[in-house]
Short mmCIF file of C-alpha atoms in Angstrom, two decimals:
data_model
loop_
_atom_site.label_atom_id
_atom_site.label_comp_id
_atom_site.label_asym_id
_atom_site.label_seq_id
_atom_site.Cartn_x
_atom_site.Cartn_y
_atom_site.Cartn_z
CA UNK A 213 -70.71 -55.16 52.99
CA UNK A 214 -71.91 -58.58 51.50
CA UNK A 215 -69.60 -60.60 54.05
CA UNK A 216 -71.36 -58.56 56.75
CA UNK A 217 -74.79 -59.08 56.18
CA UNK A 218 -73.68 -62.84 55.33
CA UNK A 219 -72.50 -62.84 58.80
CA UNK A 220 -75.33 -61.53 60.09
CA UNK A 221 -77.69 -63.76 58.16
CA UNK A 222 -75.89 -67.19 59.49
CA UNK A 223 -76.24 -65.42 62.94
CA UNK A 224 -79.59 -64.94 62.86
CA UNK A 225 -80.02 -68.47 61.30
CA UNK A 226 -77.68 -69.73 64.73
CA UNK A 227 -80.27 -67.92 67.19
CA UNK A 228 -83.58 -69.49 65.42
CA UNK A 229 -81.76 -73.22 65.63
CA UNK A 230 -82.46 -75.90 63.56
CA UNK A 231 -86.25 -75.39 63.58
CA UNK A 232 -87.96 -74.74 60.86
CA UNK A 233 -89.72 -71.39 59.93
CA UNK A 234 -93.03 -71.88 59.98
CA UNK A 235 -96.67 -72.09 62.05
CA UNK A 236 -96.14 -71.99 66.04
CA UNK A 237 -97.32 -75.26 66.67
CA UNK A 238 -99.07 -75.79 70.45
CA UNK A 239 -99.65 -79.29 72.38
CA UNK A 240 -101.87 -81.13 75.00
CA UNK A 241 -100.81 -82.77 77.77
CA UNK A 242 -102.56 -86.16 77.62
CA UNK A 243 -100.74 -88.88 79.70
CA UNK A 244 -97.69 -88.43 82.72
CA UNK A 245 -96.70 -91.47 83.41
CA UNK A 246 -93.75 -92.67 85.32
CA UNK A 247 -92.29 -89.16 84.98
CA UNK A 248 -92.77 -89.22 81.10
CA UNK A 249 -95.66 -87.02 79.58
CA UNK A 250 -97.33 -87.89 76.32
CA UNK A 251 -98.09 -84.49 73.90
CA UNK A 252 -100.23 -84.56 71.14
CA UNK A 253 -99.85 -81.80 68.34
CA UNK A 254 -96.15 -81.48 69.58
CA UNK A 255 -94.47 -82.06 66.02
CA UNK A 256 -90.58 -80.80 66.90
CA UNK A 257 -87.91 -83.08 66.97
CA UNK A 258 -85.56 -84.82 69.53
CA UNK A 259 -84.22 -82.60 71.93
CA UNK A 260 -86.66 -79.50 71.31
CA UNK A 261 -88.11 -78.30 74.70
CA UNK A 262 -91.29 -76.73 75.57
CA UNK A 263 -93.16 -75.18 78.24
CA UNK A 264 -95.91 -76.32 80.35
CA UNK A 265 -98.78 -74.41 82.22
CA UNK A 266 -99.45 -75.70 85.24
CA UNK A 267 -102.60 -75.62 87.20
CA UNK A 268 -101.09 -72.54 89.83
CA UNK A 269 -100.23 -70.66 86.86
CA UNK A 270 -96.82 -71.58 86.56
CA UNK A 271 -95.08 -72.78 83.51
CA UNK A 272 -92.23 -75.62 83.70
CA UNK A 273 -89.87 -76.54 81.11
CA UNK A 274 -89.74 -80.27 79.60
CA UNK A 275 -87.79 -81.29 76.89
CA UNK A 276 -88.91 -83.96 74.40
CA UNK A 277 -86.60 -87.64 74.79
CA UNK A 278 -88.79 -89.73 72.15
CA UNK A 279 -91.94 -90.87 70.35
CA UNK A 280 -94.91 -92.84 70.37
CA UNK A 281 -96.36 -92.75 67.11
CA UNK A 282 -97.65 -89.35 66.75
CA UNK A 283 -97.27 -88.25 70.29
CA UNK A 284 -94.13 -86.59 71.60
CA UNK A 285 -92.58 -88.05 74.69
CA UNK A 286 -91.66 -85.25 76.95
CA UNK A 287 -89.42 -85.07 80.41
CA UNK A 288 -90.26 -82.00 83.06
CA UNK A 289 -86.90 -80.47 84.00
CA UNK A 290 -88.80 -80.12 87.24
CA UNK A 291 -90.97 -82.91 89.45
CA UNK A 292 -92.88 -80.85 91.69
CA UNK A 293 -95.14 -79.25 89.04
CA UNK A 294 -98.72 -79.33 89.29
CA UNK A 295 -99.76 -80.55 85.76
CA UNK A 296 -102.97 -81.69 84.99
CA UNK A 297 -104.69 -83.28 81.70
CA UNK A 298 -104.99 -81.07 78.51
CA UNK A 299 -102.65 -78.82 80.12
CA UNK A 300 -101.21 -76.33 76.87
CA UNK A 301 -97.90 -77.55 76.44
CA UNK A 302 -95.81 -74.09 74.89
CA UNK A 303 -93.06 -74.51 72.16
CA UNK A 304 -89.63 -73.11 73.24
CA UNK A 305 -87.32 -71.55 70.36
CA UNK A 306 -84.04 -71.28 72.33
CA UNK A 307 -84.15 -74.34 73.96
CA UNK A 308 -81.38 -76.14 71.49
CA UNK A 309 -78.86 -73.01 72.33
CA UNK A 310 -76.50 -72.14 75.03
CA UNK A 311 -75.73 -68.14 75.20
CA UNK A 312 -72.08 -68.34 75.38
CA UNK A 313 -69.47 -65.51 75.48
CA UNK A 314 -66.70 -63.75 77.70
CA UNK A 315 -69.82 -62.79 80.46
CA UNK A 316 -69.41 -66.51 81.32
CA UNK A 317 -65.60 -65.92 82.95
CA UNK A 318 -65.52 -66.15 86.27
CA UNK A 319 -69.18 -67.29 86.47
CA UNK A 320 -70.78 -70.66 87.96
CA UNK A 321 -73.92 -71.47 86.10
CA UNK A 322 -76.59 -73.92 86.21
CA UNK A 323 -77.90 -76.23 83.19
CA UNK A 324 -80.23 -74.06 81.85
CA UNK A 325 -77.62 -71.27 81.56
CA UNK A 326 -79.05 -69.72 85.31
CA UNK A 327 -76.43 -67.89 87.39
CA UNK A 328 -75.68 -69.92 90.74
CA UNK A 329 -73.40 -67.49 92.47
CA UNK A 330 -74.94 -64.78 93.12
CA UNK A 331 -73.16 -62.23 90.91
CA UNK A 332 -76.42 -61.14 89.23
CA UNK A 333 -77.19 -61.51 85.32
CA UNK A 334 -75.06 -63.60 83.36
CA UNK A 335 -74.17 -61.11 79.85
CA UNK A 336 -73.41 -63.15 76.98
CA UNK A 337 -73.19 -61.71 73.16
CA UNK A 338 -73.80 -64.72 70.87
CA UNK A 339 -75.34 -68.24 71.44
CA UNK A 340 -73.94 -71.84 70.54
CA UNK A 341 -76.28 -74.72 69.72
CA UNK A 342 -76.15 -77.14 73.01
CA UNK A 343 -75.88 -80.30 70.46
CA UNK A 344 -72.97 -78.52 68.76
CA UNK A 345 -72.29 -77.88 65.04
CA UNK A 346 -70.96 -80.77 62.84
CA UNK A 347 -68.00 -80.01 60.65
CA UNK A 348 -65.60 -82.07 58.32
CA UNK A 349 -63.98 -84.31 60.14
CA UNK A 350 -60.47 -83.37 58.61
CA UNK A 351 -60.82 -80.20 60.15
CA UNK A 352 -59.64 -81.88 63.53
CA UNK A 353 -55.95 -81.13 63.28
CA UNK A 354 -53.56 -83.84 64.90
CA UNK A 355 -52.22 -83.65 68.84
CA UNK A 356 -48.57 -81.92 68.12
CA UNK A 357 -47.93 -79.55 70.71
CA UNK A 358 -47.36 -80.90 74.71
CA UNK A 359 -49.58 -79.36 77.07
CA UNK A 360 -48.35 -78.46 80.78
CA UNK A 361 -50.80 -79.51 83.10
CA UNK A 362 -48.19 -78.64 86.11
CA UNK A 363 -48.47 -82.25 87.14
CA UNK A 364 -45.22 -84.37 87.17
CA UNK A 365 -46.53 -87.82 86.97
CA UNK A 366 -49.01 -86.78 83.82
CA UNK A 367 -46.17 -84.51 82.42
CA UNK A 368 -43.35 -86.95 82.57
CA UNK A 369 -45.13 -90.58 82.24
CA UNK A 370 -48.09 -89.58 80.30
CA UNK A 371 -47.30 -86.10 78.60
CA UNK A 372 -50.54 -85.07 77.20
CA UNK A 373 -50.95 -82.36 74.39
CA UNK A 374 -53.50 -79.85 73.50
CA UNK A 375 -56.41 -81.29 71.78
CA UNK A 376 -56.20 -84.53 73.89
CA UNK A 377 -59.33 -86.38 75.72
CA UNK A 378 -57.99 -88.03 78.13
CA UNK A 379 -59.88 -90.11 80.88
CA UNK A 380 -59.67 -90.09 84.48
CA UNK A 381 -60.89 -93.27 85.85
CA UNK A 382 -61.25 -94.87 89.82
CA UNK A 383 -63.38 -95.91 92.77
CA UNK A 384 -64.95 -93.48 94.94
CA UNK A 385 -63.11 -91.70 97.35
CA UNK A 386 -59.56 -91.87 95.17
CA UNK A 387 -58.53 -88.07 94.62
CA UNK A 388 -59.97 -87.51 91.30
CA UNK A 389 -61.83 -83.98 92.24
CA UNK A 390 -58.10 -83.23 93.87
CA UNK A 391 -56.59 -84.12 90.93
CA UNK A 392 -58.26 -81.92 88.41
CA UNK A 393 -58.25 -78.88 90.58
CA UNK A 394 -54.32 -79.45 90.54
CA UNK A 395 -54.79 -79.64 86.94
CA UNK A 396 -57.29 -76.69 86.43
CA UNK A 397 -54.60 -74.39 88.96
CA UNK A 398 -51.75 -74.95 86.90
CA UNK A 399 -52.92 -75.75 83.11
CA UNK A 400 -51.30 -73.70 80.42
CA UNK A 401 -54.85 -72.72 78.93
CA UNK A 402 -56.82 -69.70 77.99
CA UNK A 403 -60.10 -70.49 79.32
CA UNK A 404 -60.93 -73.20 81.56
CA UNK A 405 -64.46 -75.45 81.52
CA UNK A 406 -65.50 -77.33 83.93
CA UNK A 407 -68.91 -79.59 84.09
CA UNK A 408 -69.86 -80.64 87.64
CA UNK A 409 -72.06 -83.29 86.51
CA UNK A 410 -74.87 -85.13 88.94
CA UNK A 411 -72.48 -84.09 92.08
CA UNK A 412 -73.46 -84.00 95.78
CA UNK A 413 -74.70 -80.36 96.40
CA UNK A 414 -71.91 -80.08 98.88
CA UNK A 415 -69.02 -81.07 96.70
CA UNK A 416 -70.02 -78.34 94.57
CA UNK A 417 -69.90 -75.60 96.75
CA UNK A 418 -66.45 -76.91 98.18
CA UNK A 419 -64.77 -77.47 94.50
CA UNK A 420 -65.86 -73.73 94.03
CA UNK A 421 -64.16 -72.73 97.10
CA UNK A 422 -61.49 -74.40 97.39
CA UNK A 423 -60.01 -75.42 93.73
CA UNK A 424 -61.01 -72.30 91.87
CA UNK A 425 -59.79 -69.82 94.76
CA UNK A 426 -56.49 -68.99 92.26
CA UNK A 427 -55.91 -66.83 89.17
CA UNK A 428 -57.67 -69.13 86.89
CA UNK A 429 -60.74 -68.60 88.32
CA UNK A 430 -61.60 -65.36 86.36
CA UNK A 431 -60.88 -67.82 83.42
CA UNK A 432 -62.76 -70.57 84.10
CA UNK A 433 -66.84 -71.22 84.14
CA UNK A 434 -68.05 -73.65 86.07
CA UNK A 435 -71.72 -75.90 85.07
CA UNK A 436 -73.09 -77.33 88.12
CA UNK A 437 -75.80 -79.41 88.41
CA UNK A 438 -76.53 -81.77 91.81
CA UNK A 439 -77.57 -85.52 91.76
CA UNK A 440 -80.72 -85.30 93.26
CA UNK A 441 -82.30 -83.25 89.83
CA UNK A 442 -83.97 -84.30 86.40
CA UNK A 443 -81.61 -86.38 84.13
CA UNK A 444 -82.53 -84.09 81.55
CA UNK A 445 -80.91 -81.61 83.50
CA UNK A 446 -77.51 -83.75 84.17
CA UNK A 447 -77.47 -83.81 80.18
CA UNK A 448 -78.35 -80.90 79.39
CA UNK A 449 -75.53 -79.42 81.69
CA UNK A 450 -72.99 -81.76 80.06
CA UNK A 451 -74.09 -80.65 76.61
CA UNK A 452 -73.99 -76.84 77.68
CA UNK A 453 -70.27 -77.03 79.22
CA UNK A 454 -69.31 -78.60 75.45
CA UNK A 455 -70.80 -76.37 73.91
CA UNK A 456 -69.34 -73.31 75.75
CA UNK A 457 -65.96 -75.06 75.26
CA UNK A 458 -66.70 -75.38 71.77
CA UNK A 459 -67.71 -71.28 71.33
CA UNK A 460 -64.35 -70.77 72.69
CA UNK A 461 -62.07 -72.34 70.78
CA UNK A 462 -63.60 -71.46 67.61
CA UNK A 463 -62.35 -68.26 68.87
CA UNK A 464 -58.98 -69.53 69.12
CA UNK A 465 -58.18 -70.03 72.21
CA UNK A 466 -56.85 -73.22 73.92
CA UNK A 467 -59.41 -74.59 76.36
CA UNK A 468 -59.51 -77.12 79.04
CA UNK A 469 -62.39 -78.75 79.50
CA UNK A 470 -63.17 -80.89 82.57
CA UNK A 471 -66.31 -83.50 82.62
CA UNK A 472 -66.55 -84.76 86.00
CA UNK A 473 -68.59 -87.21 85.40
CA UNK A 474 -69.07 -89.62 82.59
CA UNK A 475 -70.54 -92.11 84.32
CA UNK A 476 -73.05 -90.00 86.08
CA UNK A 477 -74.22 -88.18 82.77
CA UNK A 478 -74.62 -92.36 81.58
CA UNK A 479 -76.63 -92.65 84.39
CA UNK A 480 -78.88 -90.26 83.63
CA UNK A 481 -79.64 -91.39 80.50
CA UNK A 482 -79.95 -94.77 81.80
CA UNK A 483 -82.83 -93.61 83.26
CA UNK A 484 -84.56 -91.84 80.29
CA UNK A 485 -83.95 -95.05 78.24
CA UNK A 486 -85.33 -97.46 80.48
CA UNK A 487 -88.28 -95.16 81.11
CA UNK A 488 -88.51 -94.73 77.18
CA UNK A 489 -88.46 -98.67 77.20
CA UNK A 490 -85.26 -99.20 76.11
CA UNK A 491 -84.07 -102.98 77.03
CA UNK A 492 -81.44 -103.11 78.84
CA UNK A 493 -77.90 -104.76 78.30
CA UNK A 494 -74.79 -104.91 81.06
CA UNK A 495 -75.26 -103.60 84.10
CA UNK A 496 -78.44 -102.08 82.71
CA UNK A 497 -77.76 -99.16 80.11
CA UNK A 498 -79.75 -99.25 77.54
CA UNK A 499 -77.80 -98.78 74.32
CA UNK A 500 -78.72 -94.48 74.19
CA UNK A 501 -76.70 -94.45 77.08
CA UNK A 502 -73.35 -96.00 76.18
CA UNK A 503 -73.86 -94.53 73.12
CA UNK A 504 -73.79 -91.03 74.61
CA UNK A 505 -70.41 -91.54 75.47
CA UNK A 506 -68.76 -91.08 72.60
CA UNK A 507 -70.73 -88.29 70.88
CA UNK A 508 -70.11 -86.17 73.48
CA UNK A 509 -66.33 -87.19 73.84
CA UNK A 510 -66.01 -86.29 69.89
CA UNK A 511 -66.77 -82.86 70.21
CA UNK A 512 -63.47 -82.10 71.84
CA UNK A 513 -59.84 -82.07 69.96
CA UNK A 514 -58.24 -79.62 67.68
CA UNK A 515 -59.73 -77.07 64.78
CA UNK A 516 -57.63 -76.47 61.71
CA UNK A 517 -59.74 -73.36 61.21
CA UNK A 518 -59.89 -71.27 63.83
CA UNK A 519 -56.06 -72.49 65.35
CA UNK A 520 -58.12 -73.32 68.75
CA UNK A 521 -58.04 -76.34 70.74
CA UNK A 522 -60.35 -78.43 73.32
CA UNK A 523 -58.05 -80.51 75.20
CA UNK A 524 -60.35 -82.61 77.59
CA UNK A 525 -60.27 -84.50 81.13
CA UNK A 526 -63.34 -86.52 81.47
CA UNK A 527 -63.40 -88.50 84.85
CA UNK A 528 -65.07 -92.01 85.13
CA UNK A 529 -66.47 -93.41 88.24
CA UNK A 530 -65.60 -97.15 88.45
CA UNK A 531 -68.73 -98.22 90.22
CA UNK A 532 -67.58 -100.81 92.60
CA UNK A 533 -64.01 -100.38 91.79
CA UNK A 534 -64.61 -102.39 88.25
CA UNK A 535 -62.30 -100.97 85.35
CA UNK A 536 -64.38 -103.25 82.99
CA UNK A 537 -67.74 -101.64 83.95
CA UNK A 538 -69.54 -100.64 80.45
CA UNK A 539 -68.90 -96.81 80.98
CA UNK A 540 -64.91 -97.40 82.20
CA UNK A 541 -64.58 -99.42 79.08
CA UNK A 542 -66.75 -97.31 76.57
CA UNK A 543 -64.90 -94.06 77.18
CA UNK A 544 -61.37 -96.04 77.53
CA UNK A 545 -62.53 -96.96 73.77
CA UNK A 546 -62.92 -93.70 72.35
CA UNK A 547 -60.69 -91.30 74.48
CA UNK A 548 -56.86 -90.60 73.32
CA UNK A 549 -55.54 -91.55 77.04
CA UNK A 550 -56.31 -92.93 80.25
CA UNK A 551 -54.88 -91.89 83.78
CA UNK A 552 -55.72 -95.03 86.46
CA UNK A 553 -56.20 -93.96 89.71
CA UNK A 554 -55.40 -97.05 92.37
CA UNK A 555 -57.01 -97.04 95.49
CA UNK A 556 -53.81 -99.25 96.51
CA UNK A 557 -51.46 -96.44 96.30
CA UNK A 558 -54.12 -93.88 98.00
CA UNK A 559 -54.15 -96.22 101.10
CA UNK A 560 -50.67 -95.88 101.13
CA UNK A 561 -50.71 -91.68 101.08
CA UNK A 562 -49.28 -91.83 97.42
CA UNK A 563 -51.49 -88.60 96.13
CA UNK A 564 -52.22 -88.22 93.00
CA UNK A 565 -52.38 -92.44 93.07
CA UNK A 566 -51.52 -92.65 89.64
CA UNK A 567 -51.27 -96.53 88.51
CA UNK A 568 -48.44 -95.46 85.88
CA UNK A 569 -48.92 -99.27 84.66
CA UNK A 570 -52.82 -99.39 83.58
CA UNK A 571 -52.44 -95.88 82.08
CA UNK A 572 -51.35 -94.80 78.65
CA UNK A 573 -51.12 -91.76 77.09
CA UNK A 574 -51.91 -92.68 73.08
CA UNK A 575 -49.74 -89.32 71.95
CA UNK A 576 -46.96 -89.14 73.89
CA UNK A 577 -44.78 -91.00 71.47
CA UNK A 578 -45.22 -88.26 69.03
CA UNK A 579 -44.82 -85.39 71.55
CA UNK A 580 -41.82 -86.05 73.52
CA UNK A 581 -37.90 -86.28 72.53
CA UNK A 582 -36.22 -89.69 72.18
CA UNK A 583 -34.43 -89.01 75.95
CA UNK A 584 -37.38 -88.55 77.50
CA UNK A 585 -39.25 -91.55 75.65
CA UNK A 586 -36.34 -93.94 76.69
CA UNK A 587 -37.23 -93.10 80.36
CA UNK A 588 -40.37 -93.48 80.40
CA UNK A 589 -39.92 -96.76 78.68
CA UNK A 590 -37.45 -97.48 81.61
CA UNK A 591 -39.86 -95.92 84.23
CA UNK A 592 -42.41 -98.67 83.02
CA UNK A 593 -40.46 -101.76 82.63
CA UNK A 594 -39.15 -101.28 86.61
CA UNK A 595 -43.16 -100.47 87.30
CA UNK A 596 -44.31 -103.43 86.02
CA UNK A 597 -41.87 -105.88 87.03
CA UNK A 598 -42.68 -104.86 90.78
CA UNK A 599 -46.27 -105.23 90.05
CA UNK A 600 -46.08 -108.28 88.73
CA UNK A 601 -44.16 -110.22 91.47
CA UNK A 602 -45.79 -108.22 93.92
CA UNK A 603 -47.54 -111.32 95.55
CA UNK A 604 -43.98 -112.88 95.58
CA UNK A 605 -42.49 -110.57 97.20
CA UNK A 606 -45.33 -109.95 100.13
CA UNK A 607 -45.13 -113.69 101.01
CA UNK A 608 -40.90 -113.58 100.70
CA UNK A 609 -41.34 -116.46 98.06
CA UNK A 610 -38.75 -114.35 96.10
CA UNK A 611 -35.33 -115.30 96.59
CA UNK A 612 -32.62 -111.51 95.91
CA UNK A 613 -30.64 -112.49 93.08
CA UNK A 614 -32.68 -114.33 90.89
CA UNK A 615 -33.85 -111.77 88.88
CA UNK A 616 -31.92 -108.73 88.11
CA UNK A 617 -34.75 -106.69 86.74
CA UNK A 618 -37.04 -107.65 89.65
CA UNK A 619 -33.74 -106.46 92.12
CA UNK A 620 -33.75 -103.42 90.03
CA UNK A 621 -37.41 -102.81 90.23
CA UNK A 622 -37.36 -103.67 94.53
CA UNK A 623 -34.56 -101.16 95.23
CA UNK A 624 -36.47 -98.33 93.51
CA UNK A 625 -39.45 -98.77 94.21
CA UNK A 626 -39.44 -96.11 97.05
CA UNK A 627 -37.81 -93.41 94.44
CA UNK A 628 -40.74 -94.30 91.78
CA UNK A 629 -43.49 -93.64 94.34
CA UNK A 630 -41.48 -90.35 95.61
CA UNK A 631 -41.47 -88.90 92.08
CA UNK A 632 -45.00 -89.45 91.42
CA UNK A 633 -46.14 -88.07 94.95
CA UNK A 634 -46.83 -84.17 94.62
CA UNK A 635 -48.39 -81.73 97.29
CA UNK A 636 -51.76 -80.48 96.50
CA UNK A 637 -50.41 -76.56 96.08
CA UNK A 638 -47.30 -77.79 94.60
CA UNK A 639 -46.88 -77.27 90.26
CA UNK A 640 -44.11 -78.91 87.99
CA UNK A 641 -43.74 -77.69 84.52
CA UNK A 642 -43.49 -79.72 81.89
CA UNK A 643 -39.75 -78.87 81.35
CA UNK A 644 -38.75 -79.55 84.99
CA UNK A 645 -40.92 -83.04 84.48
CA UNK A 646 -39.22 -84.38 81.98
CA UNK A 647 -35.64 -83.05 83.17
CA UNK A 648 -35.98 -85.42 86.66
CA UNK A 649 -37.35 -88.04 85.09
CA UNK A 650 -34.91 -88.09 82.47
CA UNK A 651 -31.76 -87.49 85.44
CA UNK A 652 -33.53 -90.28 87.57
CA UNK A 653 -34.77 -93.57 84.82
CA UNK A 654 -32.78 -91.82 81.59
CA UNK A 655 -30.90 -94.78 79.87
CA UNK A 656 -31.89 -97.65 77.59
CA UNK A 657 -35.22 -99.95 79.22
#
């Protein structure tokens, strides 16, 4: 009975959020500027959202994103709102919490939690703060277990395991969306999340059509939000695809969760920085931006307590191609693998273009047998040789016989690029992965 009403006391706690009990307090409206609005008599902290009255009648959500001195700093998660000066700005209790539950299956929502396709209410039975809850951090058990994520190249060369974050970076135009719908058709996962972050409306309507059109769909939700809307929004839908991940696996089940992407949810923080008056450092992020990254990256990973797992793909725009860009670099920092997708290898119809080379899987070593370690060891050392006389052996400066490891790494070249190529509808398991690679590269590097 005690345990019970303990339960329902820390629930209760959970739906009021971290706001203190207390008087309800309202604010003015006394500046918009540059799409920032100054409130006065707004004392909540970072991150708390309110509501607006318009002049029509209307009321429009804003969230605050700083101070200045006693004023709160507030963005409108809409721009087409007719506000005016002195306009009664509305505090908003639920604002820090995502309703989260099994209603969410099957669903695609927006960032505020809205349905977006048309299957009427979304029914949800408990909510999950948006900025998540902080725990010990030796309750993140260790990556043990090898996850299937039916692709061979990842499965073989860079086995991943449950509890991963792994990073998915390239240029525009590459095959990452193709890649993690292979990836979100075939994972060996309970539920599936994925965050469709600051995407063109049309790509959003197409990944729902055409990569969750499997079984998985009734176990995956989708959080869409396009490019052209607030950046509050883009985070805010990052924050509330965590946090759904999060509810599930403290449930105990093992969840994917795909970001897609991180560069885009940098961006739109760029933008609340610089309009905050951040200065701004390479390539222009302010520091809040870059340092987004990795808060949001360390929510995922294992829990000792409830046996459940996040294991995460977040994908990384290289803008201009750059793998040193400040965002390609940040979250190759902090993740525990990175899969390099060349544009080189796209040109040449090599799908999923997987530069085995530039990535690394950080756990593999402690998830796969010795046989299979050896070949991917051997796998590498013919890779790499090829790359690195690949000049060389364009201009016919290389002379057959000079080299045995360069001979080696010429004559099988064509079966290296044949066993990472893989059909869209196509799915290798993890055992059948490692059982051709083994058969085809096994031996001593």
């Amino acid at each position: 009975m005690i345990a019970a009403q303990q339960r329902a006391v820390e629930s209760l706690i959970d739906r009021v959020g971290a706001v203190d009990a207390g008087p309800r307090r309202i604010g003015k409206l006394v500046a918009h500027d540059a799409g920032m609005m100054e409130v006065t008599g707004f004392d909540y902290p970072l991150g708390f959202g309110g509501s607006i009255r318009t002049a029509d009648g209307r009321k429009i959500k804003a969230e605050i994103a700083g101070f200045r001195g006693s004023r709160a700093m507030m963005i409108p998660l809409e721009s087409d709102g007719a506000l005016k000066n002195g306009a009664r700005v509305e505090p908003d209790m639920q604002s820090s919490l995502a309703d989260v539950g099994e209603g969410l299956l099957g669903r695609v929502i927006g960032p505020m939690g809205e349905p977006l396709d048309g299957g009427g209410p979304v029914v949800t039975g408990d909510r999950w703060p948006l900025a998540g809850k902080r725990t010990n951090v030796l309750n993140r058990g260790r990556v043990t277990q090898p996850i299937d994520l039916g692709v061979r190249a990842i499965n073989a060369l860079l086995t991943a395991g449950y509890g991963q974050r792994v990073a998915i970076a390239a240029g525009s135009g590459v095959g990452k969306s193709v890649l993690i719908g292979q990836i979100i058709a075939n994972a060996d996962v309970d539920v599936a999340v994925v965050g469709l972050i600051g995407e063109r409306g049309r790509e959003v309507s197409d990944f729902v059509d055409t990569r969750l059109n499997g079984p998985m769909r009734s176990r995956t939700v989708t959080v869409a939000v396009p490019a052209d809307h607030s950046p509050v929004l883009r985070l805010r839908a990052a924050s509330r695809a965590t946090a759904i991940a999060e509810y599930f696996r403290a449930q105990g089940k093992r969840v994917l969760l795909i970001v897609d992407s991180l560069t885009r949810i940098a961006h739109a923080q760029r933008e609340i920085g610089l309009a905050l008056g951040e200065p701004p450092t390479m390539k222009g992020y302010p520091p809040s931006a870059l340092a987004l990254i990795p808060r949001l990256v360390e929510r995922a990973g294992n829990d000792r307590n409830s046996g459940g797992s996040i294991t995460a793909l977040y994908t990384v725009l290289a803008d201009g191609g750059d793998m040193e860009d400040p965002v390609v670099d940040t979250a190759r920092a902090i993740v525990d693998g990175h899969i390099i997708l060349s544009r080189q290898l796209a040109e040449q119809g090599v799908y999923p273009a997987i530069d085995i080379g530039k990535s690394l899987s950080r756990v593999a070593t402690d998830i796969v047998d010795d046989g299979q370690r050896a070949a991917q060891a051997n796998f590498r050392r013919l890779w790499s040789a090829y790359e690195d006389n690949r000049d060389l052996l364009l201009m016919g400066a290389y002379r057959e016989g000079s080299d045995p490891n360069i001979d080696e790494a010429v004559q099988r070249r064509a079966e290296q690029l044949a066993f990472i190529r893989q059909g869209i509808s196509t799915a290798v398991s993890l055992g059948d992965s490692a059982a051709q690679l083994e058969q085809a590269f096994g031996g001593a590097a």
